[in-house]
Backbone as JSON Lines, residues from 0, in Angstrom:
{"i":0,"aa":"X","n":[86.93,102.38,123.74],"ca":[87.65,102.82,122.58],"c":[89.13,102.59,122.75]}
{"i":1,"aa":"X","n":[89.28,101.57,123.19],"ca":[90.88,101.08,123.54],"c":[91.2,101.3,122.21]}
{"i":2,"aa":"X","n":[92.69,101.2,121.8],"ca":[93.36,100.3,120.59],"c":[94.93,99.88,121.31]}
{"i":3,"aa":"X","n":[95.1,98.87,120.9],"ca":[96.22,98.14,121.06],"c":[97.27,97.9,119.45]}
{"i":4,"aa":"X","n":[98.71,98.56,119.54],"ca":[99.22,97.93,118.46],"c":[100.67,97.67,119.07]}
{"i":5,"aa":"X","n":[100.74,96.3,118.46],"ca":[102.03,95.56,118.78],"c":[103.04,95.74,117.57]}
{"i":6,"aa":"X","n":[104.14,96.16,118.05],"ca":[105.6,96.23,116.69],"c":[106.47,95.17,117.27]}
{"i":7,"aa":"X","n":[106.77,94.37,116.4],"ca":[107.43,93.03,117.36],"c":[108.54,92.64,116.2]}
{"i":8,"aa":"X","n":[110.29,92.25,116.11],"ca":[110.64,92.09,115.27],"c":[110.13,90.03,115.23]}
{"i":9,"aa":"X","n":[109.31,89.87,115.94],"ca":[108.51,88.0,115.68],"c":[107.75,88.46,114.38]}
{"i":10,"aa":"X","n":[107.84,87.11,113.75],"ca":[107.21,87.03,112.41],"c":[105.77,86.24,112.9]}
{"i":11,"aa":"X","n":[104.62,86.78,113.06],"ca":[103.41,86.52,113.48],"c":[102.17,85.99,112.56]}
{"i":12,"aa":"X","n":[101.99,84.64,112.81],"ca":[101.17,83.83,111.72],"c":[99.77,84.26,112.06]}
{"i":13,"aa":"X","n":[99.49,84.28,111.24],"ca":[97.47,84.26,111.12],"c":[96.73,83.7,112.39]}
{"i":14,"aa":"X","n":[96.97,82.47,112.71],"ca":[96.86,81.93,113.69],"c":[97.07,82.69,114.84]}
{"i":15,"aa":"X","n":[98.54,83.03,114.91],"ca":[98.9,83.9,116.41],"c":[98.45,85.01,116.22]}
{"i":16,"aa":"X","n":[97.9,85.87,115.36],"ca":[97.33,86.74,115.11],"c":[96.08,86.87,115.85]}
{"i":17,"aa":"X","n":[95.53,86.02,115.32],"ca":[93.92,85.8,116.4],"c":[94.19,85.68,117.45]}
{"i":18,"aa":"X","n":[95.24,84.66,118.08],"ca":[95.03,84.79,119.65],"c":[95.71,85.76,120.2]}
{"i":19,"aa":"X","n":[96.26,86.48,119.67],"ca":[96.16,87.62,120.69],"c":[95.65,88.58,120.64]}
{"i":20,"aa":"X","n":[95.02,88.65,119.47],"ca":[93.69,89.66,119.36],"c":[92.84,88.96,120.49]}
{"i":21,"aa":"X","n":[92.67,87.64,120.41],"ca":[91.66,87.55,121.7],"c":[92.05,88.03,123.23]}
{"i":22,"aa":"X","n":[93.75,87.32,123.35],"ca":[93.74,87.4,124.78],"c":[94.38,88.96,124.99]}
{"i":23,"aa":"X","n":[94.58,90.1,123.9],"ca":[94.45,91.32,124.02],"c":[93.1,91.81,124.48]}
{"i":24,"aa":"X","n":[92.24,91.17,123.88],"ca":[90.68,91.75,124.29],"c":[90.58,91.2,125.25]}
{"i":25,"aa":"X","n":[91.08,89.78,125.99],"ca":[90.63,90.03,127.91],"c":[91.36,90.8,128.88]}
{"i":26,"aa":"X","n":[92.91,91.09,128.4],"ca":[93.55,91.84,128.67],"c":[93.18,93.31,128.77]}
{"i":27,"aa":"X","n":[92.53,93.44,127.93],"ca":[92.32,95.18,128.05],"c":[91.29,95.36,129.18]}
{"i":28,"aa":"X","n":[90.53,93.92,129.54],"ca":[89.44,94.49,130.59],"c":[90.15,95.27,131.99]}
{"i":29,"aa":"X","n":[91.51,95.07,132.2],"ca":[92.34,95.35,133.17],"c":[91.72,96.98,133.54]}
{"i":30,"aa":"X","n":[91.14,97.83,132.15],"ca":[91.17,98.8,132.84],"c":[89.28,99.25,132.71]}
{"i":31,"aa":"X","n":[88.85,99.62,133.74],"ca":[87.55,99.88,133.83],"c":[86.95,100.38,132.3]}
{"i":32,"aa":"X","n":[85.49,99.55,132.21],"ca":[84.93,99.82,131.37],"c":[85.39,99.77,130.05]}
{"i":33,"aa":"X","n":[86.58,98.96,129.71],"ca":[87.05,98.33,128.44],"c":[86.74,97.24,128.3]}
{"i":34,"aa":"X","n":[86.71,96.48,126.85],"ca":[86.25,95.49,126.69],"c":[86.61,95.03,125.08]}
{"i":35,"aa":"X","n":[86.95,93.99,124.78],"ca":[86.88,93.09,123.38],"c":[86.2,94.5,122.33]}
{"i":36,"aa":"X","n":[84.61,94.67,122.79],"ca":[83.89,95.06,121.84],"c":[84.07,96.04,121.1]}
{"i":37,"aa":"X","n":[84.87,97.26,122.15],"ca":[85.62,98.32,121.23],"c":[87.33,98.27,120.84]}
{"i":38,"aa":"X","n":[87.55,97.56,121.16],"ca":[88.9,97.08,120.82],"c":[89.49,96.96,119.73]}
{"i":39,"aa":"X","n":[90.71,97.95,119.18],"ca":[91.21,97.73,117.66],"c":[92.6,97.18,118.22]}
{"i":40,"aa":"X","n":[92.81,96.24,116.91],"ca":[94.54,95.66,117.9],"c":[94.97,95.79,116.16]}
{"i":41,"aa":"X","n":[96.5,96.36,116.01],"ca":[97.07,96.09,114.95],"c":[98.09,94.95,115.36]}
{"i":42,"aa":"X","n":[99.12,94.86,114.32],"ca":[100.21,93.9,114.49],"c":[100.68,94.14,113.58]}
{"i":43,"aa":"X","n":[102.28,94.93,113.37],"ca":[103.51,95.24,112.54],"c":[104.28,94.42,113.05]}
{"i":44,"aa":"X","n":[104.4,93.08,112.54],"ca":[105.36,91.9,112.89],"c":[106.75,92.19,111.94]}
{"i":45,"aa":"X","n":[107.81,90.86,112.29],"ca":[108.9,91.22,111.39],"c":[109.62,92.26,110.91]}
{"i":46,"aa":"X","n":[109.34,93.06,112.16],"ca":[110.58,94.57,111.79],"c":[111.89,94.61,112.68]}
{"i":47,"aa":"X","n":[112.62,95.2,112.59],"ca":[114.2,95.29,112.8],"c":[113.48,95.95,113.9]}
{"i":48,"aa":"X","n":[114.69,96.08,115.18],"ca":[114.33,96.5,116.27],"c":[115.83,96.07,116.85]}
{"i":49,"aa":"X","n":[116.37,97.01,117.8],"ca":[117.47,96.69,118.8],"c":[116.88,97.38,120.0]}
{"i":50,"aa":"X","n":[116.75,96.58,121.32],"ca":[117.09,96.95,122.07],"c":[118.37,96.88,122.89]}
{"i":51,"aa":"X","n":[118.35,98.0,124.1],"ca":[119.95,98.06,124.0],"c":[120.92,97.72,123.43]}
{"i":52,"aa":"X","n":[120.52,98.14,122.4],"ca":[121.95,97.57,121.02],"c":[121.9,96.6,120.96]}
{"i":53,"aa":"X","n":[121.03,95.37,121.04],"ca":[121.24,94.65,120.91],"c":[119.71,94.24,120.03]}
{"i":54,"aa":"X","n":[120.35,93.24,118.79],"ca":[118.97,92.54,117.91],"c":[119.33,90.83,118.12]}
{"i":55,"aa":"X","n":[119.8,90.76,118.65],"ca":[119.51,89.22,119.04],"c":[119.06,88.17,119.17]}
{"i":56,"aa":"X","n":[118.04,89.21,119.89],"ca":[116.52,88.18,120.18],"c":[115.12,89.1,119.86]}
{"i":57,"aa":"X","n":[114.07,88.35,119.45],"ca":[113.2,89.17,119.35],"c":[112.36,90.3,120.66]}
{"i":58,"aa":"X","n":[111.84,91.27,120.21],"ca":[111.99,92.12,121.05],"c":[110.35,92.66,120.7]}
{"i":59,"aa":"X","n":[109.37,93.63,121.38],"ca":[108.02,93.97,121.06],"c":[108.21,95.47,121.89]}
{"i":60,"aa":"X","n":[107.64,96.11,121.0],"ca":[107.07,97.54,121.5],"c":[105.42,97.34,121.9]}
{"i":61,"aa":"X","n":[104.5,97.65,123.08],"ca":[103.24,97.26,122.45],"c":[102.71,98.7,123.2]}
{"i":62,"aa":"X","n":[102.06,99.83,121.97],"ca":[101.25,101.12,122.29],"c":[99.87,100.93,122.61]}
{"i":63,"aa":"X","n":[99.72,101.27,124.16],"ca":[97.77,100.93,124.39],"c":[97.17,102.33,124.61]}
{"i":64,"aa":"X","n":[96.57,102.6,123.74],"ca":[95.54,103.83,123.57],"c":[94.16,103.9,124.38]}
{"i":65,"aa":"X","n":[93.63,104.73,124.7],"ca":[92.59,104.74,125.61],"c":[91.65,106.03,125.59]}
{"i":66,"aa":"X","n":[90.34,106.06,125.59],"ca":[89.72,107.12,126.0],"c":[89.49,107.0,127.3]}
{"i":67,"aa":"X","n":[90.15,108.53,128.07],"ca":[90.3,108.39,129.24],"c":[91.43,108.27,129.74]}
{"i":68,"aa":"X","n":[91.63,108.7,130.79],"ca":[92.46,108.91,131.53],"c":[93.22,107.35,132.24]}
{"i":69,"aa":"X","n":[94.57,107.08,132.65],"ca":[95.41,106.03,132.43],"c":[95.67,105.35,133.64]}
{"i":70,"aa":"X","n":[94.88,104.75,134.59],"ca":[94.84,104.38,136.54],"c":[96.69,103.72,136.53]}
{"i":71,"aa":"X","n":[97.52,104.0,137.05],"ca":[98.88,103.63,137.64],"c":[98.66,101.95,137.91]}
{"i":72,"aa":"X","n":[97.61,101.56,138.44],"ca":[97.24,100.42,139.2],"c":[96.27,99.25,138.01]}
{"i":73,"aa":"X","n":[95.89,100.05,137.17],"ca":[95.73,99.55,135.55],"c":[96.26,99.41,134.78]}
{"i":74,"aa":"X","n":[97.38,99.86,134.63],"ca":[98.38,100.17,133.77],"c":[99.21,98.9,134.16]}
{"i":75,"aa":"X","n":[99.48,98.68,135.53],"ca":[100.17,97.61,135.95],"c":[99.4,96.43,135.85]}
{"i":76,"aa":"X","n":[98.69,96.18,135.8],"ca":[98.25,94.62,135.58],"c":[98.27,94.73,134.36]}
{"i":77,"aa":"X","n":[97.86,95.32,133.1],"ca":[97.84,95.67,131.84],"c":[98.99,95.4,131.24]}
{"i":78,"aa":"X","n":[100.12,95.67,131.71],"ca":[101.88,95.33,131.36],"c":[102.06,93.8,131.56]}
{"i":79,"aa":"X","n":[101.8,93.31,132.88],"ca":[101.7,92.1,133.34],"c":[101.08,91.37,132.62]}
{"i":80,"aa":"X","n":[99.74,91.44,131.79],"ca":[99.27,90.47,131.34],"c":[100.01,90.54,129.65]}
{"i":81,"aa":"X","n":[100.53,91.54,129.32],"ca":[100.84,91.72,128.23],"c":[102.0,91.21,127.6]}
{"i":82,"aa":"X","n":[102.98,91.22,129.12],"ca":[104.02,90.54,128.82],"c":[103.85,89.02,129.32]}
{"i":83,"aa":"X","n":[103.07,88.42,129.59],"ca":[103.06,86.98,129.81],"c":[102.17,86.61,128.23]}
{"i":84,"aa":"X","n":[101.11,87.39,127.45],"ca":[100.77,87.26,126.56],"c":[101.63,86.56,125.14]}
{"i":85,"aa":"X","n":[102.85,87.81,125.37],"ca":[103.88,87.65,124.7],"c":[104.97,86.65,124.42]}
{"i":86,"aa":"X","n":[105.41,86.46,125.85],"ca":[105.95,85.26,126.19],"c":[105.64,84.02,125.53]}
{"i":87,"aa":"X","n":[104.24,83.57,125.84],"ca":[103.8,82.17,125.45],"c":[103.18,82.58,124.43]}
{"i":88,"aa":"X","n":[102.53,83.55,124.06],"ca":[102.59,83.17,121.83],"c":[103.75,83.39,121.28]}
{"i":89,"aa":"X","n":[104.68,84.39,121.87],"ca":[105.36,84.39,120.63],"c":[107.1,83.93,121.29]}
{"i":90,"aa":"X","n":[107.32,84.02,122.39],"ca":[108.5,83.62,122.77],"c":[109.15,84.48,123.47]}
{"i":91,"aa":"X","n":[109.1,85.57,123.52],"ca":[109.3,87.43,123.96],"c":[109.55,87.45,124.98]}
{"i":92,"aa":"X","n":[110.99,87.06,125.6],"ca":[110.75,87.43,126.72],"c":[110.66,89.24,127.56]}
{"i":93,"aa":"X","n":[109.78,88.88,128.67],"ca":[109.68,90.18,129.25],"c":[110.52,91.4,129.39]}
{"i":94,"aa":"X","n":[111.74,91.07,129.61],"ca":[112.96,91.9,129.6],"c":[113.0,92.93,128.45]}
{"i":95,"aa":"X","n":[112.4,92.5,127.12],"ca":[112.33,92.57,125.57],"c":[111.4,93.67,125.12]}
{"i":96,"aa":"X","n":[110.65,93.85,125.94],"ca":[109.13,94.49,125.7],"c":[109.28,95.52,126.7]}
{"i":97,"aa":"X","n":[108.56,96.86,125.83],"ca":[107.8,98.03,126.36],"c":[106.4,97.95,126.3]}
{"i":98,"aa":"X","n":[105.77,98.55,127.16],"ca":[104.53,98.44,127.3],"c":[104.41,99.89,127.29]}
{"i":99,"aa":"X","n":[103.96,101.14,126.21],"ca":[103.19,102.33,126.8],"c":[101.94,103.0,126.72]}
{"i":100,"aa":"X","n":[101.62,103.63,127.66],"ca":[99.71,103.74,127.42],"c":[99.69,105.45,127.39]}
{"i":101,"aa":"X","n":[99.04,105.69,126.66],"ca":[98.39,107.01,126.22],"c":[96.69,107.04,126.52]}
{"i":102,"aa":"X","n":[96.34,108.39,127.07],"ca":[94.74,108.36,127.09],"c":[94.81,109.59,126.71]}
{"i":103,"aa":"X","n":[93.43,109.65,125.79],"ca":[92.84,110.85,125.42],"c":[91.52,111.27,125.89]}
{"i":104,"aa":"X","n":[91.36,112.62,125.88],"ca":[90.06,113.15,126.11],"c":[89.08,113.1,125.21]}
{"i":105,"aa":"X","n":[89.51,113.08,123.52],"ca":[88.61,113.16,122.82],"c":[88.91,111.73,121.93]}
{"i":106,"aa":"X","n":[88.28,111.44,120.72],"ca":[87.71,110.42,120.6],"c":[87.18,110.0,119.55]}
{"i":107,"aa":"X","n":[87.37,110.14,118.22],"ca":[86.27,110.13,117.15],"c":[85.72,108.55,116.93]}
{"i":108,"aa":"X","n":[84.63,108.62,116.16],"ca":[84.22,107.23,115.55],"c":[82.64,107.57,115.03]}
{"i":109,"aa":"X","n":[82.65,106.93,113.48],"ca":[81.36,107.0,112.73],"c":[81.28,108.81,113.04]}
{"i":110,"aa":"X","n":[81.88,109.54,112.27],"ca":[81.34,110.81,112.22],"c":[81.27,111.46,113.38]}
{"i":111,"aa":"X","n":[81.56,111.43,114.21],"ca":[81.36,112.0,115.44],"c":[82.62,111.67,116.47]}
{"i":112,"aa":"X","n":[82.04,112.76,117.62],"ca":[83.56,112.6,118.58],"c":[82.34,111.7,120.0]}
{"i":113,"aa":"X","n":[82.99,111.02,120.78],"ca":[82.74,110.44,121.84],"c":[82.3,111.16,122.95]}
């Protein structure tokens, strides 16, 4: 029950859309027992954003949600692949990007909690 959503001030085509919905879904395997199949990824492209005061260059926030609790040692390859993701679709460099992960205990989906 991952979800992944990227806020990026990159203007993100249909095309790049899909691939990183895909290489988000091999990416997420980083952390046990995730996978593509439950995987929701948004994408809020083309928004204003400064980091350190600065709008310059494009820049990405990306929030990874999780049922379950968040491994230190998952989390880090998870950043790593996220920011090389970024890089080569959209141009982003690493410096540019936050990566933060949240896990929850509970869980809903189809009427019910997990």
């Amino acid at each position: 029950m991952p979800y992944i959503k990227l806020t990026t001030t990159a203007c993100v085509s249909d095309e790049k859309c899909n691939s990183l919905k895909a290489k988000f879904g091999k990416a997420i395997e980083s952390f046990k027992g995730k996978n593509e199949s439950w995987l929701m990824v948004a994408v809020d492209d083309g928004k204003r954003m400064w980091f350190r005061g600065d709008d310059s260059a494009d820049t990405a926030m990306v929030d990874v949600e999780l049922l379950g609790s968040v491994a230190p040692q998952d989390s880090e390859k998870m950043t790593a692949s996220v920011c090389d993701i970024l890089e080569s679709e959209l141009g982003i460099s690493p410096d540019r990007i936050y990566v933060k992960y949240t896990g929850y205990s509970n869980w809903g989906w189809n009427g019910s909690n997990f």
